XYZ file of C-alpha atoms in Angstrom:
384
model
C 53.038 9.442 -63.073
C 52.303 6.282 -61.111
C 55.098 5.086 -58.786
C 55.271 1.303 -58.375
C 57.498 -0.993 -56.327
C 58.742 -4.349 -57.594
C 56.232 -6.483 -55.691
C 53.774 -8.987 -57.056
C 50.905 -6.925 -55.662
C 52.009 -3.831 -57.552
C 52.615 -5.776 -60.747
C 49.078 -7.105 -60.473
C 47.820 -3.570 -59.911
C 49.821 -2.459 -62.970
C 48.057 -5.006 -65.148
C 44.691 -3.944 -63.680
C 45.394 -0.287 -64.475
C 46.342 -1.170 -68.049
C 43.092 -3.077 -68.374
C 41.068 -0.121 -67.050
C 42.763 2.242 -69.513
C 41.513 0.210 -72.454
C 38.358 -1.263 -70.925
C 35.727 0.421 -73.055
C 37.569 -0.006 -76.327
C 38.616 -3.575 -75.591
C 35.025 -4.544 -74.880
C 34.203 -3.297 -78.361
C 37.199 -5.197 -79.833
C 36.214 -8.480 -78.180
C 32.611 -8.199 -79.303
C 33.750 -7.485 -82.848
C 36.288 -10.312 -82.838
C 33.691 -12.725 -81.535
C 31.488 -12.161 -84.555
C 33.961 -11.996 -87.409
C 31.951 -13.731 -90.076
C 34.959 -14.704 -92.186
C 36.226 -17.098 -89.530
C 32.859 -18.678 -88.756
C 33.401 -18.902 -85.003
C 30.644 -20.313 -82.820
C 30.523 -19.841 -79.097
C 31.920 -17.228 -76.704
C 35.368 -15.729 -76.606
C 36.961 -15.798 -73.156
C 39.122 -12.929 -72.004
C 41.138 -14.805 -69.388
C 44.343 -12.924 -68.774
C 45.188 -9.448 -70.043
C 48.867 -9.829 -69.257
C 49.310 -13.139 -71.073
C 47.052 -12.575 -74.050
C 43.595 -13.423 -75.270
C 42.389 -17.002 -75.492
C 39.459 -18.421 -77.383
C 37.799 -21.708 -78.079
C 37.406 -22.269 -81.802
C 34.295 -23.704 -83.376
C 33.776 -24.566 -87.025
C 36.813 -24.387 -89.291
C 37.228 -21.317 -91.433
C 36.591 -21.303 -95.172
C 39.206 -20.531 -97.786
C 38.891 -20.364 -101.534
C 42.610 -20.793 -102.028
C 43.711 -24.367 -101.283
C 47.400 -25.171 -101.827
C 49.657 -28.180 -101.591
C 50.706 -28.712 -97.954
C 53.438 -31.307 -98.290
C 55.925 -30.619 -95.498
C 59.666 -30.578 -96.051
C 62.554 -30.769 -93.614
C 63.803 -27.789 -91.620
C 66.116 -25.310 -93.344
C 66.110 -26.954 -96.782
C 67.839 -24.874 -99.428
C 66.263 -25.533 -102.817
C 67.429 -25.129 -106.410
C 65.723 -25.593 -109.787
C 68.109 -26.009 -112.724
C 65.448 -26.449 -115.396
C 64.161 -23.794 -117.780
C 60.457 -24.205 -117.264
C 57.436 -22.117 -118.139
C 55.612 -23.606 -115.165
C 56.635 -21.728 -112.012
C 57.893 -23.909 -109.207
C 58.350 -27.092 -111.215
C 61.248 -29.575 -111.104
C 62.603 -28.354 -107.778
C 65.638 -30.245 -106.498
C 67.328 -30.155 -103.117
C 70.684 -28.421 -102.972
C 73.111 -30.106 -100.539
C 73.273 -27.716 -97.640
C 76.096 -26.624 -95.422
C 75.161 -26.295 -91.794
C 77.319 -26.011 -88.699
C 76.439 -25.564 -85.057
C 79.078 -23.624 -83.150
C 79.934 -24.100 -79.496
C 77.680 -21.176 -78.664
C 74.694 -22.873 -80.300
C 74.581 -20.808 -83.491
C 73.272 -22.685 -86.535
C 75.149 -21.353 -89.557
C 75.421 -22.146 -93.239
C 76.076 -20.695 -96.653
C 75.557 -21.051 -100.387
C 77.070 -19.657 -103.572
C 75.558 -19.551 -107.052
C 77.220 -21.602 -109.796
C 78.076 -18.473 -111.796
C 79.591 -16.809 -108.725
C 77.404 -13.719 -108.972
C 75.560 -14.260 -105.707
C 76.329 -15.793 -102.318
C 74.427 -15.932 -99.072
C 74.945 -17.015 -95.495
C 72.711 -17.418 -92.468
C 73.008 -17.639 -88.708
C 70.225 -18.530 -86.291
C 70.410 -18.553 -82.500
C 67.871 -19.174 -79.744
C 69.523 -16.607 -77.511
C 68.026 -15.921 -74.099
C 64.576 -17.198 -74.998
C 63.348 -20.520 -73.590
C 62.313 -21.710 -77.054
C 63.165 -21.005 -80.694
C 60.367 -19.367 -82.702
C 62.415 -17.898 -85.568
C 62.492 -19.693 -88.923
C 64.047 -18.821 -92.267
C 64.036 -20.085 -95.835
C 66.284 -19.803 -98.882
C 65.234 -21.090 -102.304
C 66.768 -20.896 -105.776
C 65.002 -21.578 -109.054
C 65.103 -20.889 -112.791
C 61.797 -19.846 -114.323
C 61.366 -18.900 -117.978
C 65.151 -18.842 -118.260
C 65.541 -16.296 -115.440
C 67.281 -17.025 -112.141
C 64.938 -16.597 -109.177
C 66.198 -16.370 -105.582
C 64.028 -16.117 -102.480
C 65.252 -15.284 -98.970
C 62.964 -15.007 -95.950
C 62.947 -14.403 -92.188
C 59.895 -15.526 -90.192
C 59.757 -14.491 -86.526
C 57.033 -16.350 -84.658
C 55.193 -15.208 -81.560
C 52.910 -17.239 -79.310
C 54.677 -20.338 -80.625
C 56.528 -21.469 -83.736
C 53.673 -22.972 -85.748
C 53.046 -19.864 -87.883
C 56.728 -19.295 -88.688
C 57.159 -22.995 -89.508
C 54.132 -22.890 -91.801
C 55.588 -19.918 -93.679
C 58.965 -21.613 -94.052
C 57.275 -24.667 -95.525
C 54.746 -22.970 -97.806
C 55.211 -19.269 -98.536
C 57.919 -19.365 -101.219
C 56.479 -22.427 -102.903
C 53.136 -20.646 -103.114
C 54.716 -17.457 -104.492
C 56.446 -19.123 -107.441
C 53.299 -21.146 -108.201
C 51.201 -17.993 -108.541
C 50.085 -17.734 -112.201
C 51.179 -14.064 -112.417
C 54.544 -14.487 -110.693
C 56.701 -13.661 -113.729
C 54.307 -11.136 -115.293
C 53.327 -9.151 -112.209
C 55.632 -10.175 -109.375
C 54.393 -7.567 -106.878
C 50.784 -8.654 -107.327
C 51.759 -12.308 -107.007
C 53.666 -11.679 -103.767
C 50.888 -9.568 -102.236
C 48.131 -12.039 -103.054
C 50.199 -15.031 -101.943
C 51.025 -13.453 -98.576
C 47.355 -12.939 -97.804
C 46.201 -16.293 -99.140
C 48.926 -18.166 -97.268
C 47.731 -16.383 -94.139
C 44.220 -17.683 -94.833
C 45.624 -21.181 -95.303
C 47.434 -21.026 -91.972
C 44.322 -19.831 -90.158
C 42.367 -22.632 -91.781
C 44.933 -25.222 -90.705
C 44.723 -23.977 -87.096
C 40.944 -23.581 -86.918
C 40.396 -26.536 -84.593
C 43.138 -25.698 -82.121
C 43.264 -23.546 -79.017
C 46.438 -21.843 -80.255
C 46.720 -18.358 -81.701
C 50.262 -18.282 -83.094
C 51.472 -15.490 -85.335
C 54.556 -14.574 -87.326
C 56.326 -11.813 -89.198
C 57.582 -12.300 -92.752
C 60.361 -10.269 -94.305
C 61.172 -11.689 -97.730
C 63.479 -10.704 -100.569
C 62.566 -12.046 -104.009
C 65.195 -11.579 -106.713
C 63.985 -12.129 -110.287
C 66.923 -11.603 -112.604
C 68.259 -8.228 -111.449
C 64.938 -7.024 -110.044
C 64.633 -7.157 -106.244
C 61.299 -7.168 -104.408
C 61.258 -6.854 -100.606
C 57.912 -7.728 -99.007
C 57.414 -7.080 -95.312
C 54.777 -7.961 -92.730
C 55.656 -7.253 -89.094
C 58.865 -6.024 -87.460
C 61.545 -8.152 -89.070
C 63.552 -5.955 -91.435
C 65.512 -5.805 -94.690
C 68.434 -3.397 -95.105
C 70.712 -3.098 -98.126
C 74.190 -1.638 -98.460
C 74.278 0.708 -101.444
C 77.639 2.346 -102.140
C 78.533 1.730 -98.503
C 75.384 3.326 -97.071
C 72.615 1.511 -95.218
C 69.226 1.804 -96.915
C 66.171 0.257 -95.266
C 63.966 -1.595 -97.750
C 61.188 -2.155 -95.231
C 59.515 -0.208 -92.446
C 58.547 -1.979 -89.236
C 54.830 -2.462 -88.714
C 54.411 -1.011 -85.230
C 51.055 0.004 -83.702
C 52.272 3.547 -83.007
C 53.060 4.215 -86.684
C 50.574 6.960 -87.515
C 49.272 5.301 -90.681
C 48.978 1.906 -88.988
C 47.207 3.374 -85.964
C 44.724 5.125 -88.229
C 44.079 1.935 -90.210
C 43.459 -0.097 -87.047
C 41.237 2.496 -85.393
C 39.208 2.926 -88.605
C 38.601 -0.830 -88.497
C 37.292 -0.544 -84.925
C 40.465 -1.562 -83.122
C 42.336 0.108 -80.299
C 45.996 0.796 -79.551
C 47.110 0.733 -75.895
C 50.416 1.475 -74.216
C 51.333 -1.471 -72.041
C 53.757 -0.884 -69.168
C 56.386 -3.408 -68.086
C 58.948 -3.724 -65.311
C 56.930 -1.722 -62.829
C 56.711 1.332 -65.025
C 60.296 1.506 -66.299
C 59.410 0.573 -69.895
C 56.537 -0.310 -72.161
C 55.302 -0.776 -75.731
C 52.310 0.178 -77.841
C 50.149 -2.867 -78.581
C 47.080 -3.683 -80.631
C 44.327 -4.284 -78.097
C 46.984 -4.115 -75.402
C 48.183 -7.526 -76.627
C 50.264 -7.544 -79.823
C 53.369 -5.382 -80.309
C 53.128 -5.322 -84.115
C 50.366 -4.062 -86.362
C 50.641 -6.644 -89.177
C 51.273 -10.358 -88.902
C 50.377 -13.782 -90.192
C 48.029 -15.690 -87.913
C 46.703 -14.020 -84.744
C 43.147 -15.083 -85.511
C 41.467 -13.119 -82.734
C 42.922 -9.813 -83.944
C 42.770 -10.642 -87.646
C 40.434 -7.858 -88.698
C 43.041 -5.376 -87.422
C 46.342 -7.277 -87.719
C 46.473 -8.026 -91.439
C 49.018 -9.954 -93.533
C 49.023 -7.498 -96.430
C 52.699 -6.794 -97.223
C 54.345 -3.497 -98.008
C 56.571 -4.124 -101.039
C 59.576 -2.133 -102.216
C 61.133 -2.721 -105.630
C 64.729 -2.058 -106.655
C 66.932 -2.700 -109.693
C 70.189 -4.290 -108.572
C 73.136 -2.372 -110.022
C 76.866 -2.083 -109.267
C 76.219 0.060 -106.171
C 74.334 -2.704 -104.387
C 76.835 -4.588 -102.218
C 74.854 -6.725 -99.812
C 71.459 -7.336 -98.258
C 70.756 -8.054 -94.593
C 67.482 -9.725 -93.576
C 66.969 -10.305 -89.854
C 64.442 -10.781 -87.085
C 64.016 -8.049 -84.494
C 66.389 -9.919 -82.190
C 69.078 -8.164 -84.245
C 67.378 -4.847 -84.947
C 66.401 -4.219 -81.295
C 70.069 -3.638 -80.455
C 71.919 -3.177 -83.780
C 71.064 -0.078 -85.883
C 70.873 -0.381 -89.665
C 74.197 1.399 -90.174
C 75.988 -0.885 -87.708
C 74.577 -3.989 -89.351
C 75.853 -2.937 -92.774
C 79.261 -1.895 -91.412
C 79.699 -5.208 -89.593
C 78.593 -7.279 -92.581
C 80.979 -5.443 -94.914
C 83.979 -6.385 -92.774
C 83.554 -10.079 -93.625
C 84.354 -11.500 -97.043
C 82.051 -14.509 -96.685
C 78.335 -13.903 -96.026
C 78.169 -16.845 -93.613
C 80.818 -15.198 -91.432
C 78.973 -11.881 -91.746
C 75.672 -13.411 -90.610
C 77.378 -15.076 -87.636
C 79.092 -11.823 -86.659
C 75.749 -9.996 -86.695
C 74.086 -12.614 -84.486
C 77.004 -12.663 -82.039
C 77.040 -8.866 -81.888
C 73.313 -8.706 -81.146
C 73.676 -11.238 -78.331
C 76.695 -9.448 -76.852
C 74.747 -6.168 -76.891
C 72.030 -7.693 -74.753
C 69.372 -8.901 -77.193
C 66.811 -10.896 -75.225
C 65.118 -12.422 -78.290
C 65.775 -15.167 -80.820
C 68.271 -13.894 -83.407
C 68.232 -14.934 -87.060
C 70.131 -13.242 -89.896
C 70.578 -13.796 -93.624
C 73.301 -11.915 -95.509
C 73.250 -11.864 -99.329
C 76.323 -10.561 -101.194
C 76.281 -9.392 -104.808
C 79.470 -10.080 -106.785
C 79.277 -7.652 -109.693
C 82.919 -8.168 -110.668
C 82.194 -11.829 -111.347
C 79.233 -10.864 -113.553
C 81.422 -8.538 -115.630
C 84.116 -11.232 -115.991
C 81.576 -13.769 -117.217
C 80.173 -11.245 -119.693
C 83.632 -10.481 -121.091
C 84.457 -14.170 -121.453
C 81.153 -14.791 -123.239
């Protein structure tokens, strides 16, 4: 055990010790990252500050065989498509949104389907962070006569550019995939990775190295697909019990550690607060093992999602999607219990965000709550 006092000298020594622990492996990582052929970099990579991250100067832009429409839309648009179209993603119209900002700075809003079978609410709060890097997206569509709903949480790190890019492009790209209705899991998986390539391409001439999580729920009819990259999370309430539909991508997960080390990467434990706490990080830098962006670590930190599939039945009550600003301080069971106490999902999402902040969350906090109204579905069926 190393004993350290809270002085700048000791903090500097702490960082130096962390660097020495990973020195040999990090040298290998930097050499590998500097010659990743897929990104076509030219020139040296500079390892300037271990404590603040790795910086690089980009050369030629990267190549991508998957070019998509990049028309930007306004922040937090909620979309709906009322047409029965065989072309995914066509005839999308803007749904008038409801958005309030409370005295505490929480942005909140909600939506309910026309048939009353589904409602959702969101709450997003900067919290104790100096800037807001969380984004989210909600879209509704009808494709081949089936209702399609998409809900997503995108938690940026190193800046908000990656999370903003996902909010503006990911769901549009998913529904445009030619196999979306025939093989939804394949379409989601391929679109995640290709959208990641598009983001890297768009950032190829910058000095930035932003990244983001993506936890998305795609509901096609009564079939639910939850696709996760990073440490945002999706939890569902089934017959009153909390069931996680995603598993956080952390470097110390045994399967993730093995995957990274097999690719030539290294996992280091980085100490904070003079030895009182710390986290496992890829290359001593990144606290998650999968993410969008993060060009320098891309051969280890992939954007391939893990996807869980569920059939929505009468036992499914609600779904909670949230950034780790919630999950760091609110366990899955607490989140479900709190959300169930509110009739309206907007109120439930706000309660979750307020609870996380009151429990000491130091991060941005963004929540989406989706409620399933099975009684309404049965009533409609009986009337029909």
